[in-house]
CSV table of C-alpha atoms in Angstrom, one decimal:
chain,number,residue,atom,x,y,z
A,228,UNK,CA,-35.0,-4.9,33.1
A,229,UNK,CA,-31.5,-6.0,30.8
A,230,UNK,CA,-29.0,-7.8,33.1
A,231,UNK,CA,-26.7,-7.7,29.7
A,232,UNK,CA,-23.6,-6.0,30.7
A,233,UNK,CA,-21.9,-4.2,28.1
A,234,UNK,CA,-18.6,-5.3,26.3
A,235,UNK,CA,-15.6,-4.9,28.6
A,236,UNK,CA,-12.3,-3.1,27.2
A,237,UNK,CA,-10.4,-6.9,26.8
A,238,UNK,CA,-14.3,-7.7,24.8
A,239,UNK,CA,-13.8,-4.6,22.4
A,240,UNK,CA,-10.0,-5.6,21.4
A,241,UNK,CA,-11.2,-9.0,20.5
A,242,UNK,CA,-14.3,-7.7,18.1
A,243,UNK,CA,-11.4,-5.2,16.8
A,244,UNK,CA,-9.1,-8.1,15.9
A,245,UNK,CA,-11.7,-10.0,15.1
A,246,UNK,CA,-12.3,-7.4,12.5
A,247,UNK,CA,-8.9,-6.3,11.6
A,248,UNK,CA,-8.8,-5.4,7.7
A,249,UNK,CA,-6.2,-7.4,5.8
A,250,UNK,CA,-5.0,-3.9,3.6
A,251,UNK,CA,-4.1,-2.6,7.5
A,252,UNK,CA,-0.5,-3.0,6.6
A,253,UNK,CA,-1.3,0.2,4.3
A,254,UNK,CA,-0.3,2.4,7.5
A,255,UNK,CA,3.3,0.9,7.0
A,256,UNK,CA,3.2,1.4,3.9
A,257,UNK,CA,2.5,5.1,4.1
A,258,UNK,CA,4.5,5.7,7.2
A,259,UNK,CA,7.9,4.1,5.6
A,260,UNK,CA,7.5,6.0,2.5
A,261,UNK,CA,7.0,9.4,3.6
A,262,UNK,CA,10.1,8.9,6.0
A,263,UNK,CA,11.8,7.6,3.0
A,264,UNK,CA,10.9,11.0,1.0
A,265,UNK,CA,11.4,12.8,3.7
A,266,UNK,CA,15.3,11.7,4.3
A,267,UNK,CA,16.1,12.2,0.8
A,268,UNK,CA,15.0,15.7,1.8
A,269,UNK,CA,17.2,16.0,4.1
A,270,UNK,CA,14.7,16.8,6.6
A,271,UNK,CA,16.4,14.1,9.3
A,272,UNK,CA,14.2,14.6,12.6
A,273,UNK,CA,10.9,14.2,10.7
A,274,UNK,CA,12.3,11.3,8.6
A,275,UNK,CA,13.3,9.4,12.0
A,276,UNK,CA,9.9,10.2,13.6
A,277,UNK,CA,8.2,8.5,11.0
A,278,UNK,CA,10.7,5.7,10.7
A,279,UNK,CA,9.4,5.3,14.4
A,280,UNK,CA,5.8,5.1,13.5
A,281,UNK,CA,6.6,2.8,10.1
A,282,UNK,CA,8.2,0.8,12.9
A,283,UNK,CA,6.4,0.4,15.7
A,284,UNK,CA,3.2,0.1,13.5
A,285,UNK,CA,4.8,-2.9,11.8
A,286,UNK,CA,5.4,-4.8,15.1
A,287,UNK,CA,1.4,-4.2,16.2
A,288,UNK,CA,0.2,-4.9,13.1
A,289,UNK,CA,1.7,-8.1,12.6
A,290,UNK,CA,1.2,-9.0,16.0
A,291,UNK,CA,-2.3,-8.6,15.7
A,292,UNK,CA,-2.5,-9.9,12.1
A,293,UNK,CA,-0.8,-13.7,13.9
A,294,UNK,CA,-3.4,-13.1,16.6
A,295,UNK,CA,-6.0,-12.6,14.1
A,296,UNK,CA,-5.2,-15.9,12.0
A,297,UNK,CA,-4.3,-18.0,14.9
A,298,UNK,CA,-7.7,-17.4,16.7
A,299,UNK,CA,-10.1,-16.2,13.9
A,300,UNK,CA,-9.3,-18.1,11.1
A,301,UNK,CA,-12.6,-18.2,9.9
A,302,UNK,CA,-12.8,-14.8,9.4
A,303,UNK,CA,-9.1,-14.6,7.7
A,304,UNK,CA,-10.5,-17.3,5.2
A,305,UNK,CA,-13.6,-14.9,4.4
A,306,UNK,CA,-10.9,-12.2,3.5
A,307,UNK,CA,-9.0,-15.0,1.4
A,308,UNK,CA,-12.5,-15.5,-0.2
A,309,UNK,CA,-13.7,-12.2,-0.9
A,310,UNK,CA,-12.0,-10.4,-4.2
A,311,UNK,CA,-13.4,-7.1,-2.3
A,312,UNK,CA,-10.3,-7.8,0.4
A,313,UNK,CA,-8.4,-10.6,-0.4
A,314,UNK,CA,-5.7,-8.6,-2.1
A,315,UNK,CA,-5.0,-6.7,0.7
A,316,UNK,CA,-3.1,-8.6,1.8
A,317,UNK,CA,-0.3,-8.2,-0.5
A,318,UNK,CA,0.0,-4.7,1.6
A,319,UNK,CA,2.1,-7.1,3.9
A,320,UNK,CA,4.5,-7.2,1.3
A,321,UNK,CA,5.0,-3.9,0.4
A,322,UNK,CA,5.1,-2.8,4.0
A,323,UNK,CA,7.7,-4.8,5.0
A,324,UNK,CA,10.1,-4.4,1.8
A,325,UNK,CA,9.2,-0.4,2.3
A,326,UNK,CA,10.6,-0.7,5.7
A,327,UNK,CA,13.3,-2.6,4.7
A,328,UNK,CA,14.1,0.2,1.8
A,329,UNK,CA,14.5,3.0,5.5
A,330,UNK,CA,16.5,0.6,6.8
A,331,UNK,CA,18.5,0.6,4.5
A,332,UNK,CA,19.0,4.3,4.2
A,333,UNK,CA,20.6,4.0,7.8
A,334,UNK,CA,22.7,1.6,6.4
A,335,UNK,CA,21.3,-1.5,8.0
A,336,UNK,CA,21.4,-3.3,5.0
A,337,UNK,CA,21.1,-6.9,7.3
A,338,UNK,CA,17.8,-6.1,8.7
A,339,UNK,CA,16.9,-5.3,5.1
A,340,UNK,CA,18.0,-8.3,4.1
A,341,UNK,CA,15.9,-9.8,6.5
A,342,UNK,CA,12.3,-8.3,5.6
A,343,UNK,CA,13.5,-9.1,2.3
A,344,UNK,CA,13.4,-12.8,2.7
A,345,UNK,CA,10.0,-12.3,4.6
A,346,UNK,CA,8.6,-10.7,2.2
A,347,UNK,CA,9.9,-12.5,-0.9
A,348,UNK,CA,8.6,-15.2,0.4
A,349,UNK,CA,4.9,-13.8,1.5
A,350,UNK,CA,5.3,-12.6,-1.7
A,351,UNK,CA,5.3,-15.7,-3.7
A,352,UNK,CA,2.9,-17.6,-1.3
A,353,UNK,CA,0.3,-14.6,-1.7
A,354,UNK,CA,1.0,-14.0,-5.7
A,355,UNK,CA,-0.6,-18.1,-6.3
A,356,UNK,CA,-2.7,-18.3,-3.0
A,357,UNK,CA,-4.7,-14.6,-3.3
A,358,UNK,CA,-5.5,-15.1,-7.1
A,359,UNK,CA,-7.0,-18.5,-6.5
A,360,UNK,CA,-8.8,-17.6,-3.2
A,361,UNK,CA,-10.7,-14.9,-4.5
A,362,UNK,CA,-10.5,-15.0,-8.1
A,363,UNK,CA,-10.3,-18.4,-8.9
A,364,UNK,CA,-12.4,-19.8,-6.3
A,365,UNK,CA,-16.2,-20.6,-5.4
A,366,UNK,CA,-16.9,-16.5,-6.0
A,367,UNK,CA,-20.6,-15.9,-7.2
A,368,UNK,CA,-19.9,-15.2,-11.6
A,369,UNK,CA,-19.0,-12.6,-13.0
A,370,UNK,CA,-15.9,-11.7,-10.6
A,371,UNK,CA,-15.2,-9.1,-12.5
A,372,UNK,CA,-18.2,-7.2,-10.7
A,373,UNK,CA,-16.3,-7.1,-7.6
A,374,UNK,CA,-12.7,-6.0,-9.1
A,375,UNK,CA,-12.1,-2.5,-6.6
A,376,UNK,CA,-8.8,-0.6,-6.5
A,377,UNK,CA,-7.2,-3.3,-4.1
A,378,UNK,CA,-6.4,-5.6,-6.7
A,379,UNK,CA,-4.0,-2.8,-7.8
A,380,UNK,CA,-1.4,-3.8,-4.8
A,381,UNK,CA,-0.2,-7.2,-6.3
A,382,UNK,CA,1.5,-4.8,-8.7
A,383,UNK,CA,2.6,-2.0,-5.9
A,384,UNK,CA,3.6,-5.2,-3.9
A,385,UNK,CA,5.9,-6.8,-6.8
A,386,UNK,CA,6.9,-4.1,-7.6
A,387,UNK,CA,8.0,-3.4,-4.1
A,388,UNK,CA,10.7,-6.5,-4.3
A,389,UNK,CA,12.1,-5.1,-7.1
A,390,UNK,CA,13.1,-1.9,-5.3
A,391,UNK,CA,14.3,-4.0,-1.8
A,392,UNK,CA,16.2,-6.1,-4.6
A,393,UNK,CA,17.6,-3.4,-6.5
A,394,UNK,CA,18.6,-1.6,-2.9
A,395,UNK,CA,20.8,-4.4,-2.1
A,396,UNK,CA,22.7,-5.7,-5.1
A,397,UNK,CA,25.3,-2.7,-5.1
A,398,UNK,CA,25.8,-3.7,-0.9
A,399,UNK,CA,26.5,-7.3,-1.0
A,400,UNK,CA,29.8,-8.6,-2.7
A,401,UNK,CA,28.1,-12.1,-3.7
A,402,UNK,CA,24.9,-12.4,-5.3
A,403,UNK,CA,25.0,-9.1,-7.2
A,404,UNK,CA,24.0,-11.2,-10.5
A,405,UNK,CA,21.1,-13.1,-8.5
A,406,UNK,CA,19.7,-9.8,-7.1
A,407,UNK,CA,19.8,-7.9,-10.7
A,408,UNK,CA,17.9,-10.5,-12.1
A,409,UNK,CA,14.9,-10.5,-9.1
A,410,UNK,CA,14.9,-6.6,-9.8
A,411,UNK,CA,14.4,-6.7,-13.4
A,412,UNK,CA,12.3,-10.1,-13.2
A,413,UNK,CA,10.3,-8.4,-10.4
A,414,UNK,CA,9.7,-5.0,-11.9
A,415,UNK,CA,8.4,-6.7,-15.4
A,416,UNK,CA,5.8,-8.8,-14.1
A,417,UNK,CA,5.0,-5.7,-11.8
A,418,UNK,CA,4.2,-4.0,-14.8
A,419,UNK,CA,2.8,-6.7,-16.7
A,420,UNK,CA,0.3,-7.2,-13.6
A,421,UNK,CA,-0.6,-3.7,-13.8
A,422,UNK,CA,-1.5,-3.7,-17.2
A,423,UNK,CA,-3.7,-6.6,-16.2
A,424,UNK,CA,-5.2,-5.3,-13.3
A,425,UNK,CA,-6.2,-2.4,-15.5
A,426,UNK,CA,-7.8,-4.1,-17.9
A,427,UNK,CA,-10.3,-5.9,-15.4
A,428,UNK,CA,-11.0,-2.8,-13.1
A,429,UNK,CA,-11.7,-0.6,-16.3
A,430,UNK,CA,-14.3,-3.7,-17.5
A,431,UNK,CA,-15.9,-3.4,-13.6
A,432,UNK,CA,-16.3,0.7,-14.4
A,433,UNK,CA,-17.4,0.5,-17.6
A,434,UNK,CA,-20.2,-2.8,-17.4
A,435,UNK,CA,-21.5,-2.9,-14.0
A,436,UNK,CA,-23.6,-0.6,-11.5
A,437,UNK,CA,-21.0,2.0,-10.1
A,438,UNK,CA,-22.0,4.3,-7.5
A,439,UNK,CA,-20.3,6.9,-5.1
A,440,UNK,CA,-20.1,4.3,-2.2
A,441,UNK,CA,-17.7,2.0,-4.9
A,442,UNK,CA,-15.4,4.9,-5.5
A,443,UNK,CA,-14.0,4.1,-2.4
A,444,UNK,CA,-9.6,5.7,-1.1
A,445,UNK,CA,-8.2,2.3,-2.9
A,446,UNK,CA,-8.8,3.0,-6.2
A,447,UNK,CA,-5.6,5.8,-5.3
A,448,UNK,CA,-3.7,2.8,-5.6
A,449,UNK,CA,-4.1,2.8,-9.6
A,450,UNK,CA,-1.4,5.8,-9.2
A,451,UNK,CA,0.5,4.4,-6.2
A,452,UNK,CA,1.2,1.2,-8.6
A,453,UNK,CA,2.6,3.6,-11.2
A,454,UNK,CA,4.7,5.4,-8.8
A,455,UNK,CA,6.3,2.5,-7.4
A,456,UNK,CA,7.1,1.1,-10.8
A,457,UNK,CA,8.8,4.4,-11.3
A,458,UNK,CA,10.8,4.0,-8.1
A,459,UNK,CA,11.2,0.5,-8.6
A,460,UNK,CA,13.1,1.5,-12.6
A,461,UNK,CA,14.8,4.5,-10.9
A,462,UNK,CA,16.5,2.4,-8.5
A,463,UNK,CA,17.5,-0.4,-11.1
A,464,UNK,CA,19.2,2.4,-13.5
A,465,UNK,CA,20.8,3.1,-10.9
A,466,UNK,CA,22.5,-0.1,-10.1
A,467,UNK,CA,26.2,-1.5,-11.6
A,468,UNK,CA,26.0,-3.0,-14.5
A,469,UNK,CA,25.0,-6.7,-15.0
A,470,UNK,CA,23.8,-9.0,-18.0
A,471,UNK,CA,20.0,-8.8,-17.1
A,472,UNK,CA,20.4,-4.3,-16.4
A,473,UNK,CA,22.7,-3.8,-19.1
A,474,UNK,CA,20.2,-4.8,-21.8
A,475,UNK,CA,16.8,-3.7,-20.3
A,476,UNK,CA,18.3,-0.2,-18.7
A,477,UNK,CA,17.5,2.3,-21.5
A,478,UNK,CA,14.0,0.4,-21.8
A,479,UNK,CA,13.1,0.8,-17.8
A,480,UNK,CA,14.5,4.1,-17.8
A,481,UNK,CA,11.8,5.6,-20.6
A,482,UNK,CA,8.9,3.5,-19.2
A,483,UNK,CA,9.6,4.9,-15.6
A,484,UNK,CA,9.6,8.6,-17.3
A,485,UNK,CA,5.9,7.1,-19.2
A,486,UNK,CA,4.8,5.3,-15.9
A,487,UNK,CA,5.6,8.8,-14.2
A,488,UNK,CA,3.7,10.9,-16.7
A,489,UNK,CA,0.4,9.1,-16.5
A,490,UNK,CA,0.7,8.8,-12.6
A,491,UNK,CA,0.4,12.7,-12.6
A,492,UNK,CA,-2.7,12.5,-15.2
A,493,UNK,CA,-4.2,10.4,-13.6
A,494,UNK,CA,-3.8,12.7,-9.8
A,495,UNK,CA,-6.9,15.2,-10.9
A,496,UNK,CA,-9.1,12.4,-12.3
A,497,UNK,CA,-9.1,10.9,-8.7
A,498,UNK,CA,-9.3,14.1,-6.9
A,499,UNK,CA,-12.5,14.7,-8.9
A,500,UNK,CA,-13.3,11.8,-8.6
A,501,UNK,CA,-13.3,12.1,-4.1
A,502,UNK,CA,-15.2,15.3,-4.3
A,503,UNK,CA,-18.1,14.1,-6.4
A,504,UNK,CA,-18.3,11.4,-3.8
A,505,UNK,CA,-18.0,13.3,-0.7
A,506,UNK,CA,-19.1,17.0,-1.9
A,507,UNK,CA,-21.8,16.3,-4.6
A,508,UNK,CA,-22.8,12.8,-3.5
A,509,UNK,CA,-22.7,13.7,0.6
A,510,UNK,CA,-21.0,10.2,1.4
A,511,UNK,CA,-19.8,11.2,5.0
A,512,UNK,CA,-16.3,11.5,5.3
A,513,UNK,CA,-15.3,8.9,8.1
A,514,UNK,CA,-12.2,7.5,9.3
A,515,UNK,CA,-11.2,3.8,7.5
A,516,UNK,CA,-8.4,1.6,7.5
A,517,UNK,CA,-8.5,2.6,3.1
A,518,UNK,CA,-7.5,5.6,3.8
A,519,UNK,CA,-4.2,5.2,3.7
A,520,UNK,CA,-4.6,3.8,0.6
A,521,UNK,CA,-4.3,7.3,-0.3
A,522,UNK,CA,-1.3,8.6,2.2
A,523,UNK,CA,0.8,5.6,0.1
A,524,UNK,CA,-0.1,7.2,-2.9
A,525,UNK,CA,0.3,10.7,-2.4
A,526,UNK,CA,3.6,9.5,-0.3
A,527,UNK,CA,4.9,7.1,-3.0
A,528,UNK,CA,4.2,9.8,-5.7
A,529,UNK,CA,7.0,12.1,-4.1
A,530,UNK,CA,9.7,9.4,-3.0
A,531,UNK,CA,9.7,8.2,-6.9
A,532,UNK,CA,9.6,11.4,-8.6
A,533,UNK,CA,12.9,12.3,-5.8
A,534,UNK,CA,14.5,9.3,-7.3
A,535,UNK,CA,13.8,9.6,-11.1
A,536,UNK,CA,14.8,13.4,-11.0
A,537,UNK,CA,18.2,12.2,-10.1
A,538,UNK,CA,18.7,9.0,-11.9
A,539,UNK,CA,17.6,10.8,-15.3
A,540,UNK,CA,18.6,14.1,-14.4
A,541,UNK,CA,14.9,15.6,-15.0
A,542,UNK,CA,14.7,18.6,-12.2
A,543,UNK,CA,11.3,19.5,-13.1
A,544,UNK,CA,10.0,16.4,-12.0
A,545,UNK,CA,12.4,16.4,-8.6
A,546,UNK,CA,10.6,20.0,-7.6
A,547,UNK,CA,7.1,18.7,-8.3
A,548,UNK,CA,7.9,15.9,-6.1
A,549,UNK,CA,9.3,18.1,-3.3
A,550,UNK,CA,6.2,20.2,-3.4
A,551,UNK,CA,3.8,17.2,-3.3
A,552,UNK,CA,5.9,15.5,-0.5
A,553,UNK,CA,4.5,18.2,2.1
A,554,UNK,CA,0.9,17.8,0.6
A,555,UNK,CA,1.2,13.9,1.0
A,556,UNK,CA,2.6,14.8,4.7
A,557,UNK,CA,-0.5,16.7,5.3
A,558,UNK,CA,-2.7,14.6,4.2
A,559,UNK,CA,-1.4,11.9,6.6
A,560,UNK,CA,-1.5,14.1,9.7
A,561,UNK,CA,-5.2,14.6,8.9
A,562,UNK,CA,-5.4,10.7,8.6
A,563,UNK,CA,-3.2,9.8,11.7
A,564,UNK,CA,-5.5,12.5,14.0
A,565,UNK,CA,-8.7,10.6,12.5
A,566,UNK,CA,-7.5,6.8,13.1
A,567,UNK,CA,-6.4,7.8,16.6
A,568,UNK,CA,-9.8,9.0,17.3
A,569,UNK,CA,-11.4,6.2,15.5
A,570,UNK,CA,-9.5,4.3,17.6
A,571,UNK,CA,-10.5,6.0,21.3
A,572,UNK,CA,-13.6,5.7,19.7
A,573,UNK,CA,-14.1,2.1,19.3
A,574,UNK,CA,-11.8,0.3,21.7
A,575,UNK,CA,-11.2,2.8,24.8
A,576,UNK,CA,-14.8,4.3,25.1
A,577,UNK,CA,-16.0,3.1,28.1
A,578,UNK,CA,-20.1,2.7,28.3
A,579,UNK,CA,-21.9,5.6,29.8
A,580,UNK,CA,-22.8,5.8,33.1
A,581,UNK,CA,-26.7,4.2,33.4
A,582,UNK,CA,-26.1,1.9,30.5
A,583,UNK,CA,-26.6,-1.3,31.9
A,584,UNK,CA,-30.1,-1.6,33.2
């Protein structure tokens, strides 16, 4: 007869820590920006509820992500290693600078301020560190075999700075100059990455084995890079004028309208693209962290066509994002139900009675 007893409650948070996935962050990510779409909106109540869940998930989630490198550093170093995950990280960067964006919006331009240094500076640690982890590193040849949809968030996460950067600069009465040129600096190499990144995912599709399970939720990050960069040039039109915007404004302002067009072509080739997975394929549909690799998306999608409809006075494109806003909300309802069930699931459950024998 087993003496083993089974995992207590305190056993269970440790194997989830333990296990934690580094593209987590993702929740914030999805969270801040549908409050963000949401207050533009003017639909206040819903915007603060999720500003309360962008919130609160960003204290847990870093939390555990110091518990997790503190006491399971091996297993952080296998993320830094594997191309698969390694750039999931960079969704630490883009949550923070999207929280510091709602922030903003409430005026606390300070606290923005304050996730911006954070994440400027994960940012730049991450942009040198994450490329030579898992690109650069002792990876198994050709790495281009294991290029996924994640490596698309460098760009969403550089691109991310450029919109915290381009927030700011018409708030603070010193450093305008400073804060134009991160924006535009930022938001070029965002789409310079992207244009990259392309390149090398596009090689993975076309010469290597691809199967349902590889068309996994972060390859909705393709379009979620192109919406932020459309953000991103929305918000630096916007700004006062400066040496660095006054020469590249007319040139951000059509790419954000071309970055914006091919984000909405490229919206049925993915949802196509999920039902031949889960429809004619029958990979189950079950909850994952990735997942909100799609809410950010669908969520980011709708904040930058908000923003573009008004810089560049295009109201088409400001109705289309309204309408999709509510779809994107939807979508992460469904998402939220499944990850708090996933959750019950796998840390709360309790073993069933007779189970230890």
């Amino acid at each position: 007869m087993s003496t083993t007893l089974p995992p207590t409650l305190g056993d269970r948070i440790r194997t989830g820590v333990e296990g934690l996935a580094p593209g987590y962050f993702a929740l914030v990510m999805a969270s801040g920006i549908l409050s963000v779409g949401m207050q533009l909106q003017g639909h206040r109540a819903l915007s603060l509820a999720l500003l309360a869940v962008c919130g609160a998930a960003f204290v847990l989630l870093l939390a555990l992500t110091s518990w997790r490198f503190v006491s399971y550093r091996a297993a952080t170093t296998d993320d830094f290693l594997d191309p698969r995950r390694g750039f999931g990280f960079f969704t630490f960067v883009a949550g923070t600078n999207v929280l510091g964006v709602r922030l903003g919006l409430e005026g606390h331009y300070t606290m923005t301020a304050v996730l911006f240094a954070l994440a400027g500076t994960a940012w730049l640690v991450l942009g040198y560190v994450v490329p030579w982890t898992a690109v650069l590193g002792p990876q198994p040849r050709p790495v281009v075999a294991l290029a996924n949809g994640t490596w698309f968030i460098w760009t969403v996460a550089t691109q991310s700075v450029a919109t915290v950067a381009a927030t700011l600069e018409p708030q603070v009465q010193t450093g305008r100059a400073a804060l134009a040129l991160v924006a535009v600096v930022a938001w070029s190499v965002g789409v310079f990455l992207y244009a990259v990144t392309g390149v090398v995912v596009t090689l993975r599709l076309m010469l290597y084995d691809f199967g349902p399970e590889d068309l996994n939720p972060p390859y909705w990050v393709a379009m979620g890079a192109l919406a932020i960069t459309v953000l991103a040039g929305a918000r630096i039109v916007e700004m006062a004028d400066a040496p660095m915007v006054a020469v590249t404004r007319s040139l951000i302002a059509g790419l954000a309208v071309v970055a914006w067009a091919f984000a909405s072509w490229l919206i049925p080739p993915l949802v196509a693209a999920g039902w031949w997975r889960h429809v004619v394929r029958k990979i189950p549909l079950r909850y994952d962290a990735t997942w909100w690799s799609i809410i950010f998306p669908l969520g980011m999608y709708a904040a930058a066509g908000i923003y573009l409809g008004r810089a560049d006075h295009l109201p088409l494109v400001h109705r289309i994002a309204a309408v999709e806003l509510w779809v994107a909300f939807a979508a992460a309802v469904a998402v939220f139900v499944a990850m708090v069930v996933h959750v019950d699931r796998t840390v709360r459950r309790r073993p069933p009675d007779g189970a230890v024998g």
